[in-house]
Coordinates of C-alpha atoms and ligand atoms in Angstrom, one line a residue:
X203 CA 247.1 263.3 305.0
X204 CA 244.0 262.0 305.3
X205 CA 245.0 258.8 306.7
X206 CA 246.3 261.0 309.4
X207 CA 244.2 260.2 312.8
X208 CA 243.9 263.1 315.2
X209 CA 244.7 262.3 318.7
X210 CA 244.3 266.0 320.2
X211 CA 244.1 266.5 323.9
X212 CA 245.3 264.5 326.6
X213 CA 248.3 266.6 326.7
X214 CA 250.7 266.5 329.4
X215 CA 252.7 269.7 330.8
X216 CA 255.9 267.4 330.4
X217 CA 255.3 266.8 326.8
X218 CA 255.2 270.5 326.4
X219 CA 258.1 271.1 328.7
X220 CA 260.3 268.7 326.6
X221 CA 259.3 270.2 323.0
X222 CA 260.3 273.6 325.0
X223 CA 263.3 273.0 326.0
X224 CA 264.3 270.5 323.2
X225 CA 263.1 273.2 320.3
X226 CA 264.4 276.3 322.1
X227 CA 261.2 278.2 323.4
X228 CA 261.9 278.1 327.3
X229 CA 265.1 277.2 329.1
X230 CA 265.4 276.9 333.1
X231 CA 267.2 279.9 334.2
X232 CA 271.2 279.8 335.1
X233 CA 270.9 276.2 334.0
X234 CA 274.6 275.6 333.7
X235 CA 274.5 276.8 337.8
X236 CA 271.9 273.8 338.4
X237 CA 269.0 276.7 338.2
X238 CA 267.2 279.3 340.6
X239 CA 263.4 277.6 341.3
X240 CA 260.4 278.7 339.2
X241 CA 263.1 280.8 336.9
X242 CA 262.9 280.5 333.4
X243 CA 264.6 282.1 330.3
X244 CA 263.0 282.2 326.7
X245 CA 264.8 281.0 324.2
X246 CA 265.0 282.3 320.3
X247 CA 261.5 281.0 319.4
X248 CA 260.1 281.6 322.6
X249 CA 260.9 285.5 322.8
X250 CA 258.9 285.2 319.4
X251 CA 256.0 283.4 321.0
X252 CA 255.7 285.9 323.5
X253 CA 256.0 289.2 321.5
X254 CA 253.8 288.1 319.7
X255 CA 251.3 288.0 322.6
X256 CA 252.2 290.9 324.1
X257 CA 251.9 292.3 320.5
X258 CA 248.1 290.8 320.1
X259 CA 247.2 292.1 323.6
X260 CA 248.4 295.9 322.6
X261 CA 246.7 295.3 319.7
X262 CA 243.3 294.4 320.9
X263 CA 243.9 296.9 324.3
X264 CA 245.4 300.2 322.8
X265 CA 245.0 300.3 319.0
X266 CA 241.7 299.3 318.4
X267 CA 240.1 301.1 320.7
X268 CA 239.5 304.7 321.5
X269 CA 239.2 305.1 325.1
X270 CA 243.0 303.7 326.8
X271 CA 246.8 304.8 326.9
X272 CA 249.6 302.9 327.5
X273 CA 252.3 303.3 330.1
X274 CA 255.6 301.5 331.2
X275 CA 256.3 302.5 335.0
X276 CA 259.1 301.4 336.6
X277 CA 259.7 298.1 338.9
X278 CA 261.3 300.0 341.8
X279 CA 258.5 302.5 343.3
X280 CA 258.4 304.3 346.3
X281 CA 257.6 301.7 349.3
X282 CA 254.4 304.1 350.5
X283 CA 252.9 302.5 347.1
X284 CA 252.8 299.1 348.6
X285 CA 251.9 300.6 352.1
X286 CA 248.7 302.1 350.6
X287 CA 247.9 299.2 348.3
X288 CA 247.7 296.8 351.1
X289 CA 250.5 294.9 349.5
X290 CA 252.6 295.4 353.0
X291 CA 249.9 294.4 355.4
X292 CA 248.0 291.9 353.7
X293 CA 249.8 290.5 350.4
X294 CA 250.6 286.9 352.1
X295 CA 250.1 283.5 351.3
X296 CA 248.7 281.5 354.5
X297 CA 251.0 278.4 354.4
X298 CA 251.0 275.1 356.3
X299 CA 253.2 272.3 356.4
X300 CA 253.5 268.6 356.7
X301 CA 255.0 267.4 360.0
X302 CA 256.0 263.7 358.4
X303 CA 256.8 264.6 354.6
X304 CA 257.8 268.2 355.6
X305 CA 256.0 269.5 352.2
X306 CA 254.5 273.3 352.4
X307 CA 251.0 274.0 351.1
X308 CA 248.9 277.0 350.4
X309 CA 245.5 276.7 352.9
X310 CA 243.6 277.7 350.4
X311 CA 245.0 274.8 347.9
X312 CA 244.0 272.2 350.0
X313 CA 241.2 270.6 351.5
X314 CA 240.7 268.8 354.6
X315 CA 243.1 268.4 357.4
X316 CA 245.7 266.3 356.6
X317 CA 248.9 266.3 354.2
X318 CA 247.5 265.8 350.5
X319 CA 250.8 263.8 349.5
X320 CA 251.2 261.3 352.6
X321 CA 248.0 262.3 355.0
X322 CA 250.6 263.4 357.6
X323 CA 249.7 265.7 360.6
X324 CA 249.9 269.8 359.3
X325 CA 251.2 272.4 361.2
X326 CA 248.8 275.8 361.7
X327 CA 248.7 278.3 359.2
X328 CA 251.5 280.7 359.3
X329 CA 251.5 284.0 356.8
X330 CA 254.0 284.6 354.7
X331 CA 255.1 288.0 352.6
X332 CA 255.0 287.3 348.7
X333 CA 257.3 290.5 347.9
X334 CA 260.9 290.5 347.2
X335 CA 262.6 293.1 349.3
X336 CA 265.9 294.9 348.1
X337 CA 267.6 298.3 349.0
X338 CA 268.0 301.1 347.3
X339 CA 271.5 303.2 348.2
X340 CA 274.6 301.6 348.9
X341 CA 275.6 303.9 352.3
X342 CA 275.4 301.3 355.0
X343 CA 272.7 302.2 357.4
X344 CA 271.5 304.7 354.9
X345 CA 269.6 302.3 352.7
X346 CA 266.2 302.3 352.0
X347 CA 264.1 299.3 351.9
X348 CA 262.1 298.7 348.4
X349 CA 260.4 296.0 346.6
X350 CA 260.4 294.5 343.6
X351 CA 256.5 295.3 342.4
X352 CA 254.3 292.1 342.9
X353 CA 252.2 293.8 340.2
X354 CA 252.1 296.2 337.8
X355 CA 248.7 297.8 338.7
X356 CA 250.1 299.8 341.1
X357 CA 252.5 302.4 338.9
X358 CA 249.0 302.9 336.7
X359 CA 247.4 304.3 339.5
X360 CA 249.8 306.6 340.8
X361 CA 250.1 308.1 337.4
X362 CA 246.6 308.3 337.4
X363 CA 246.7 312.1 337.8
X364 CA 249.5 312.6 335.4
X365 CA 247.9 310.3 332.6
X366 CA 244.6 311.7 332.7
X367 CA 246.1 315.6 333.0
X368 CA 248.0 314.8 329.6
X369 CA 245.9 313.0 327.7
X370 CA 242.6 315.1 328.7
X371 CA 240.5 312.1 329.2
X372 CA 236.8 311.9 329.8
X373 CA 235.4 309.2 331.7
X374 CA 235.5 306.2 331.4
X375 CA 239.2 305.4 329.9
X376 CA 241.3 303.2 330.4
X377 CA 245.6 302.8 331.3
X378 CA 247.0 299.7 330.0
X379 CA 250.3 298.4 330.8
X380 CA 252.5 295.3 330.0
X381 CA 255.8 294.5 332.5
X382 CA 257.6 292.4 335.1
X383 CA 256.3 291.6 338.4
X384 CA 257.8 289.6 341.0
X385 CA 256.0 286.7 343.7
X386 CA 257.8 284.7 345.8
X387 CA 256.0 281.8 345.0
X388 CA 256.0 278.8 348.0
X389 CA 254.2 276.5 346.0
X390 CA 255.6 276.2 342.5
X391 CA 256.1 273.5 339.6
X392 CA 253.6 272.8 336.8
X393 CA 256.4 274.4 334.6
X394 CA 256.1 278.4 334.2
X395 CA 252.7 278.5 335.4
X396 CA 253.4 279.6 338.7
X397 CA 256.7 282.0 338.5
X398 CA 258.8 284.1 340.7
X399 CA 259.8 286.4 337.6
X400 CA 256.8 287.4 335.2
X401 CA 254.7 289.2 333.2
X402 CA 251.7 290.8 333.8
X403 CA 249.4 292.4 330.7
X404 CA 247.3 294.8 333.0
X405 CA 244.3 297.0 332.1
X406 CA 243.0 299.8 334.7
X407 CA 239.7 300.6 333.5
X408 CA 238.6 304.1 335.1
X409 CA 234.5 304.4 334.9
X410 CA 232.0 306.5 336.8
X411 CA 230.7 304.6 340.0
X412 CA 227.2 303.6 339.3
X413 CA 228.5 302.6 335.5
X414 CA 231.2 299.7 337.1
X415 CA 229.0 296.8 336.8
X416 CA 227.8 297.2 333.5
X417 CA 231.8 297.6 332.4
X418 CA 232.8 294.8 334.4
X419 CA 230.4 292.6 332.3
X420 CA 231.3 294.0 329.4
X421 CA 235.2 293.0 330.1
X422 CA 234.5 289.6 330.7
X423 CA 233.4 289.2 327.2
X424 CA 235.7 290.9 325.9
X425 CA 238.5 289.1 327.8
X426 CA 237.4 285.7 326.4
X427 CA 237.0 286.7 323.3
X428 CA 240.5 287.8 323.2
X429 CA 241.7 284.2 324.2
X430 CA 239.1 282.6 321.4
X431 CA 240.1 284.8 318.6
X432 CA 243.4 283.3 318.8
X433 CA 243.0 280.1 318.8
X434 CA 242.1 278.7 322.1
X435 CA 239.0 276.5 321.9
X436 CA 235.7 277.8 323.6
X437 CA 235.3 274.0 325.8
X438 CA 239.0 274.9 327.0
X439 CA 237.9 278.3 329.0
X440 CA 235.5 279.1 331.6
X441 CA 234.5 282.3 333.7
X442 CA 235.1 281.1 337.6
X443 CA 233.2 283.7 340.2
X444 CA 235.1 284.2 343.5
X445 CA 233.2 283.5 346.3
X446 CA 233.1 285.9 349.1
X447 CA 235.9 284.3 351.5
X448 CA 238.2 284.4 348.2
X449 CA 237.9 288.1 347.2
X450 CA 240.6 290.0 347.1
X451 CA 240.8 292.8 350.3
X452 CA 240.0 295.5 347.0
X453 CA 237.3 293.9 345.4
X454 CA 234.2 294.2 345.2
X455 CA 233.5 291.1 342.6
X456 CA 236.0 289.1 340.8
X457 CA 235.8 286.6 338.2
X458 CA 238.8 284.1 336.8
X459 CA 239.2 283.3 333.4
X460 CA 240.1 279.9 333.9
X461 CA 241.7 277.2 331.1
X462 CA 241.9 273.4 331.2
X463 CA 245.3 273.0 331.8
X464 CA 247.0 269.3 331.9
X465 CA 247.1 270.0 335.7
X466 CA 243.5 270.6 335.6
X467 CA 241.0 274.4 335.6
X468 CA 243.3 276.9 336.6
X469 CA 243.7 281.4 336.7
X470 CA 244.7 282.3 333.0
X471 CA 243.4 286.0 333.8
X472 CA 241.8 287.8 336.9
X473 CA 238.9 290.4 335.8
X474 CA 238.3 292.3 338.9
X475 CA 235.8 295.0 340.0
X476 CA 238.5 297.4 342.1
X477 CA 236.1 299.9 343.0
X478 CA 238.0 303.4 344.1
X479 CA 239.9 301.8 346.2
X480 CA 243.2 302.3 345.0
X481 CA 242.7 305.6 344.2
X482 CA 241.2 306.3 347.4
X483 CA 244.4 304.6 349.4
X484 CA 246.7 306.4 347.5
X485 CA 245.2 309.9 348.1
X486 CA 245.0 309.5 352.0
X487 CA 248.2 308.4 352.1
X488 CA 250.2 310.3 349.3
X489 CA 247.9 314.0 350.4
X490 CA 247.2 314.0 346.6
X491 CA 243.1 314.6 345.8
X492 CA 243.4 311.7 342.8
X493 CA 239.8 312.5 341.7
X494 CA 238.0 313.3 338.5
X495 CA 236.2 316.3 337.7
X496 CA 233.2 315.5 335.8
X497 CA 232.1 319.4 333.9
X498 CA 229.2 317.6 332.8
X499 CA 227.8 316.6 336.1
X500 CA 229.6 319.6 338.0
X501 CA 231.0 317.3 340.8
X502 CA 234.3 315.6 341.6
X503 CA 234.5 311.8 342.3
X504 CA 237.0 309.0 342.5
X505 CA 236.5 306.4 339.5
X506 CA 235.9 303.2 340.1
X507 CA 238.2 301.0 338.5
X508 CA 237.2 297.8 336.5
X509 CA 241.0 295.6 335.7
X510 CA 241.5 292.5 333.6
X511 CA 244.9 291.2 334.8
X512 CA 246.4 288.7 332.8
X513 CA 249.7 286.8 332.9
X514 CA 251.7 286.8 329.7
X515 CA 253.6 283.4 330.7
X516 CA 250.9 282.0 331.6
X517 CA 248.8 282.7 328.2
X518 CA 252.0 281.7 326.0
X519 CA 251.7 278.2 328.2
X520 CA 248.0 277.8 327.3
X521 CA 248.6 278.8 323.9
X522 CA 250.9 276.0 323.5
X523 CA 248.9 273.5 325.4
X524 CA 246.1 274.0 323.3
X525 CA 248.0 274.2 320.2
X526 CA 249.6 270.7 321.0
X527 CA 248.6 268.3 318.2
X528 CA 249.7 264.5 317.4
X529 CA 248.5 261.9 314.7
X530 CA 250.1 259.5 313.2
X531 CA 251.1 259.6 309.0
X532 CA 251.9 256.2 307.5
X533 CA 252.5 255.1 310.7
X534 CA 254.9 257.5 312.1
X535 CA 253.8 259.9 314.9
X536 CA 253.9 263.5 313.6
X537 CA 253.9 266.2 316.3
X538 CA 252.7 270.1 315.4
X539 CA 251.7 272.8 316.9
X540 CA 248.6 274.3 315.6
X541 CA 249.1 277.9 316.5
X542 CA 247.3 280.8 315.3
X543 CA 249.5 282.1 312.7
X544 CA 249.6 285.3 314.4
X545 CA 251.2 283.8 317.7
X546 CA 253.6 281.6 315.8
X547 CA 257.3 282.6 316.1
X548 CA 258.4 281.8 312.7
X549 CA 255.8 282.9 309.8
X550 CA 257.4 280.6 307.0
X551 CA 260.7 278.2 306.4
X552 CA 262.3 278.4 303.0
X553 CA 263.9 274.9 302.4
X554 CA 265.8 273.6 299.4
X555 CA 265.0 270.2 298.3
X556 CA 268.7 269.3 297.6
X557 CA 271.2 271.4 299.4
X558 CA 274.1 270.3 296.6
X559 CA 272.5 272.3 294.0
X560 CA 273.4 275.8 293.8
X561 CA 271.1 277.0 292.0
X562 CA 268.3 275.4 293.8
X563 CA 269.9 276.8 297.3
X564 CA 270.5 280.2 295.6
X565 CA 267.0 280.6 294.5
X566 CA 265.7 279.8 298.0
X567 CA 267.9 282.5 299.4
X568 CA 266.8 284.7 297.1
X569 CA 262.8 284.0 297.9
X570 CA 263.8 284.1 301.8
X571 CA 264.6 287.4 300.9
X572 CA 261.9 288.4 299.2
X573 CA 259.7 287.3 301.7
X574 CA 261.1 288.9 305.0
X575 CA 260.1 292.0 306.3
X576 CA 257.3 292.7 309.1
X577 CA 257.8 288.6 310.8
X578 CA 260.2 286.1 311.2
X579 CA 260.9 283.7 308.0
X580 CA 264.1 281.7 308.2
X581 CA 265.8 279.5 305.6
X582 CA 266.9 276.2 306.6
X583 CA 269.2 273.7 304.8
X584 CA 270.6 271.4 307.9
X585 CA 268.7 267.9 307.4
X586 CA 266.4 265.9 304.3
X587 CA 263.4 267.6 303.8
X588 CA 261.2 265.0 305.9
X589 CA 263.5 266.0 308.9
X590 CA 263.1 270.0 308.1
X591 CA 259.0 269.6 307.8
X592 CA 259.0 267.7 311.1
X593 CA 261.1 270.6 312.6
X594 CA 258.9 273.3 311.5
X595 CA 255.8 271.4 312.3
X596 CA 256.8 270.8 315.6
X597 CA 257.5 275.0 316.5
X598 CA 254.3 275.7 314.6
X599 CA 255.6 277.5 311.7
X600 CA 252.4 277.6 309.4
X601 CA 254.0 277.2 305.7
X602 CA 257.2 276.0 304.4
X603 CA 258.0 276.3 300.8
X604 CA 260.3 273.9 298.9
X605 CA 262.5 275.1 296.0
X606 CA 263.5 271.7 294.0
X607 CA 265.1 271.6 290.4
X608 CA 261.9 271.7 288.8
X609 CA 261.4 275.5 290.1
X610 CA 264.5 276.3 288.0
X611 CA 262.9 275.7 284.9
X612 CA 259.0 276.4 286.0
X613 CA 259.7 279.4 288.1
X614 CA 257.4 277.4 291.0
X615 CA 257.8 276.8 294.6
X616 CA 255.6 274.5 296.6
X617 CA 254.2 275.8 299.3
X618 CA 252.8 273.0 302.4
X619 CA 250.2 273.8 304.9
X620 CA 251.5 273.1 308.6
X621 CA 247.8 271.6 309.7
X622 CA 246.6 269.5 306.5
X623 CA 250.0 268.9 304.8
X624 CA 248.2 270.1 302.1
X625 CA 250.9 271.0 299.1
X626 CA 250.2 273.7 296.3
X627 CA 252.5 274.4 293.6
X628 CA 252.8 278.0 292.9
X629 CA 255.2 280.9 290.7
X630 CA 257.6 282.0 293.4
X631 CA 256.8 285.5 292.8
X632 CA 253.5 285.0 293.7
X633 CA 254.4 283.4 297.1
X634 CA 254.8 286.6 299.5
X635 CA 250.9 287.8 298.2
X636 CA 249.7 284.0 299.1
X637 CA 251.0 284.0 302.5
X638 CA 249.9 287.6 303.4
X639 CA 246.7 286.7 302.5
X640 CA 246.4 283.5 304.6
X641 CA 248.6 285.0 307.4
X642 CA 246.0 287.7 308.1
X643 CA 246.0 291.5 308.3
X644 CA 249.0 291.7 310.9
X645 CA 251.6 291.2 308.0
X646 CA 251.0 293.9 306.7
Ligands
LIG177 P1 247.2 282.6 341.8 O1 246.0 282.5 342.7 O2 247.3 281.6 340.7 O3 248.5 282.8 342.5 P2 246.6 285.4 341.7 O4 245.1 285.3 341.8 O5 247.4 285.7 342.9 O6 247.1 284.0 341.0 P3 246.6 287.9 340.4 O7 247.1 288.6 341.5 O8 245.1 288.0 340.1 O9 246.9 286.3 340.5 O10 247.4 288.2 339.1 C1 246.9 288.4 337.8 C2 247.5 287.4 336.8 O11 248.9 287.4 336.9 C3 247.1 286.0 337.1 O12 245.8 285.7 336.5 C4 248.2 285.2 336.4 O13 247.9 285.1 335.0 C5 249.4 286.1 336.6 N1 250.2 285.6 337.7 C6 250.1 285.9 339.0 N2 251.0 285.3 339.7 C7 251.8 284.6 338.8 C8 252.9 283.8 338.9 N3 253.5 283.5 340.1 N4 253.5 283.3 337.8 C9 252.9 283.5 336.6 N5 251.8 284.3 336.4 C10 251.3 284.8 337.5

């Protein structure tokens, strides 16, 4: 191992895309059909992957604090929602396209006045809706028009009345909310990063106005430190301020938590300073007064509103881009992903060392057993053991542990270390206390 020279970075998304598809994390959607654009499925390891994010965001958002509740609205909502929210009038892309290669671009995407791909002649800006609109009713003439939510802020804040009346909340608290939300996306590729299906993890942060700015720094740490305590380098992040001309039309300040992608910086997470806005829409429109009562103060006000809003797909794609590792081992090229054992879908592979011996591959079952509960450990007896290590290696599974002839007489397993290759022999009973103690508190 230590010959092993590190050639980290310099990834690109199609390396990623490849071990996805190839390992079973992310499939193109319908594939068999020829696919629907910027549609993906995830595969066994990659529902793992992103459970496990969702999982760490809870975590970190709901049970280790004091001050939020969760919620899971629906998709469908009642069309004055989007009416209210702006969404209707002003959620639109401004679009131009080449007159010679016949490409579309977002305005805001591109600079200067010509086509970026063959410096043909562009058409004006045109606007385009980003919601997908369905019906709800099936009496002809009868239906309603709906849309499939384009985020999931919106069902936090009208519940904002119900949470707060059931949980008897004080200032400031917080909603938090994980769940689909639908774009459709005009300029797409670069894998899952821009999607017409996702997820959003959303936070709705209700404070006092007057108290906004202070919170709204205090999420931006708190945000980044969420990405760094799982494994995403500090040099690979960045806080991005909008300028004026980019806010959103509810904003009063917004910054982007932004990650070196292969493509380049780009939006992991939006932190955004929503002052009452919402809230204020919503009551105008809906006749319900959504406002606090502060006893302390005596007075009624609307909250202001402080929300980090970050995609799930696109913090599973970061987490593998910069857990993407190659070096080369007596001259072969070993590929592994370095992911924090917390994120990674499988927690430990039981292999035998020879699959013809059944004791040896009885005594692995039986430690695979032993093992499971609370995360994913598999056993795996399909290839030579070189071929099983590179496997596991190459899905980020942090420890594999080899049963061989010798454990039938000494009772020990060897247990290898995904990064350093690292191998310690050790009594198989003592296996499942060694790996919860390196896997961390989670496995509890
Ligand atoms: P972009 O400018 O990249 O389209 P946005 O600023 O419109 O993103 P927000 O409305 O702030 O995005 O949404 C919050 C988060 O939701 C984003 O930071 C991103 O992680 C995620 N997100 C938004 N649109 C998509 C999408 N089409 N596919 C995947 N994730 C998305």
């Amino acid at each position: 191992m230590t010959e092993a020279k590190k050639t980290t970075g310099n990834v690109e998304m199609k390396d990623i895309a490849n071990l996805c598809k190839r390992r079973g994390f992310i499939f193109q959607d319908s594939e068999i059909y020829g696919g629907i654009g910027s549609v993906w499925d995830y595969g066994p390891l990659g529902v793992e992957l992103k459970k496990n994010v969702k999982d760490s965001w809870w975590e970190r958002m709901v049970y280790e604090r004091t001050d939020v509740e969760g919620l899971d609205a629906a998709i469908l909502m009642n069309p004055e929602t989007w009416k209210a929210s702006g969404h209707i009038a002003s959620f639109a892309d401004l679009l131009v396209d080449c007159r010679g290669c016949k490409k579309r671009f977002r305005m805001d995407k591109i600079s200067g006045k010509e086509c970026p791909e063959c410096g043909g002649e562009l058409t004006e800006p045109r606007s385009f809706n980003l919601m997908f609109k369905t019906q709800v009713g099936s009496v002809e003439g009868q239906a309603q028009d709906v849309y499939l939510r384009p985020e999931t802020a919106q069902g936090i804040f009208v519940n904002f009345e119900n949470v707060l009346t059931v949980s008897r909340r004080k200032l400031p608290f917080g909603v938090a909310q994980i769940g689909k939300a639908f774009r459709n996306e005009i300029t797409t590729g670069n894998f899952i990063f821009r999607s017409r299906e996702f997820e959003q993890m959303e936070l709705e942060f209700f404070v006092k106005p007057g108290e906004d700015e202070k919170w709204y720094e205090y999420w931006l740490g708190e945000r980044m430190d969420w990405y760094c305590s799982l494994g995403i380098r500090k040099e690979h992040l960045r806080l991005r301020e909008h300028r004026k001309d980019e806010l959103a039309h509810y904003a009063k300040k917004c910054h982007d938590v932004e990650f070196l992608f292969p493509m380049g910086w780009a939006e992991l997470e939006g932190i955004a300073n929503r002052t009452d806005y919402d809230l204020k829409k919503h009551s105008e429109l809906s006749g319900r007064d959504l406002v606090y009562f502060d006893a302390a103060a005596g007075e009624s006000y609307t909250p202001y509103v402080i929300e980090p809003s970050g995609g799930i797909d696109r913090a599973v794609l970061a987490f593998l881009v910069d857990a993407y590792r190659t070096e080369v081992v007596r001259e072969r090229k070993r590929v592994y992903l370095s992911l924090a054992p917390r994120l990674a879908p499988i927690k430990a592979a039981v292999l035998p060392l020879l699959k013809n011996r059944p004791e040896v591959v009885e005594m692995a079952h039986r430690l695979r057993d032993d093992l499971k509960g609370g995360y994913r450990v598999i056993y795996d007896d399909t290839a030579a053991i070189g071929r099983l290590y590179r496997r596991q290696d190459e899905i980020g599974t942090p420890f594999c542990v080899t049963v061989d002839v010798d454990s039938l007489s000494d009772g020990k397993v060897t247990v290898r270390d995904r990064d350093t290759m690292e191998q310690d022999r050790i009594e198989a009973s003592q296996v499942k206390n060694v790996l919860k103690s390196r896997l961390g508190s989670f496995s509890e």
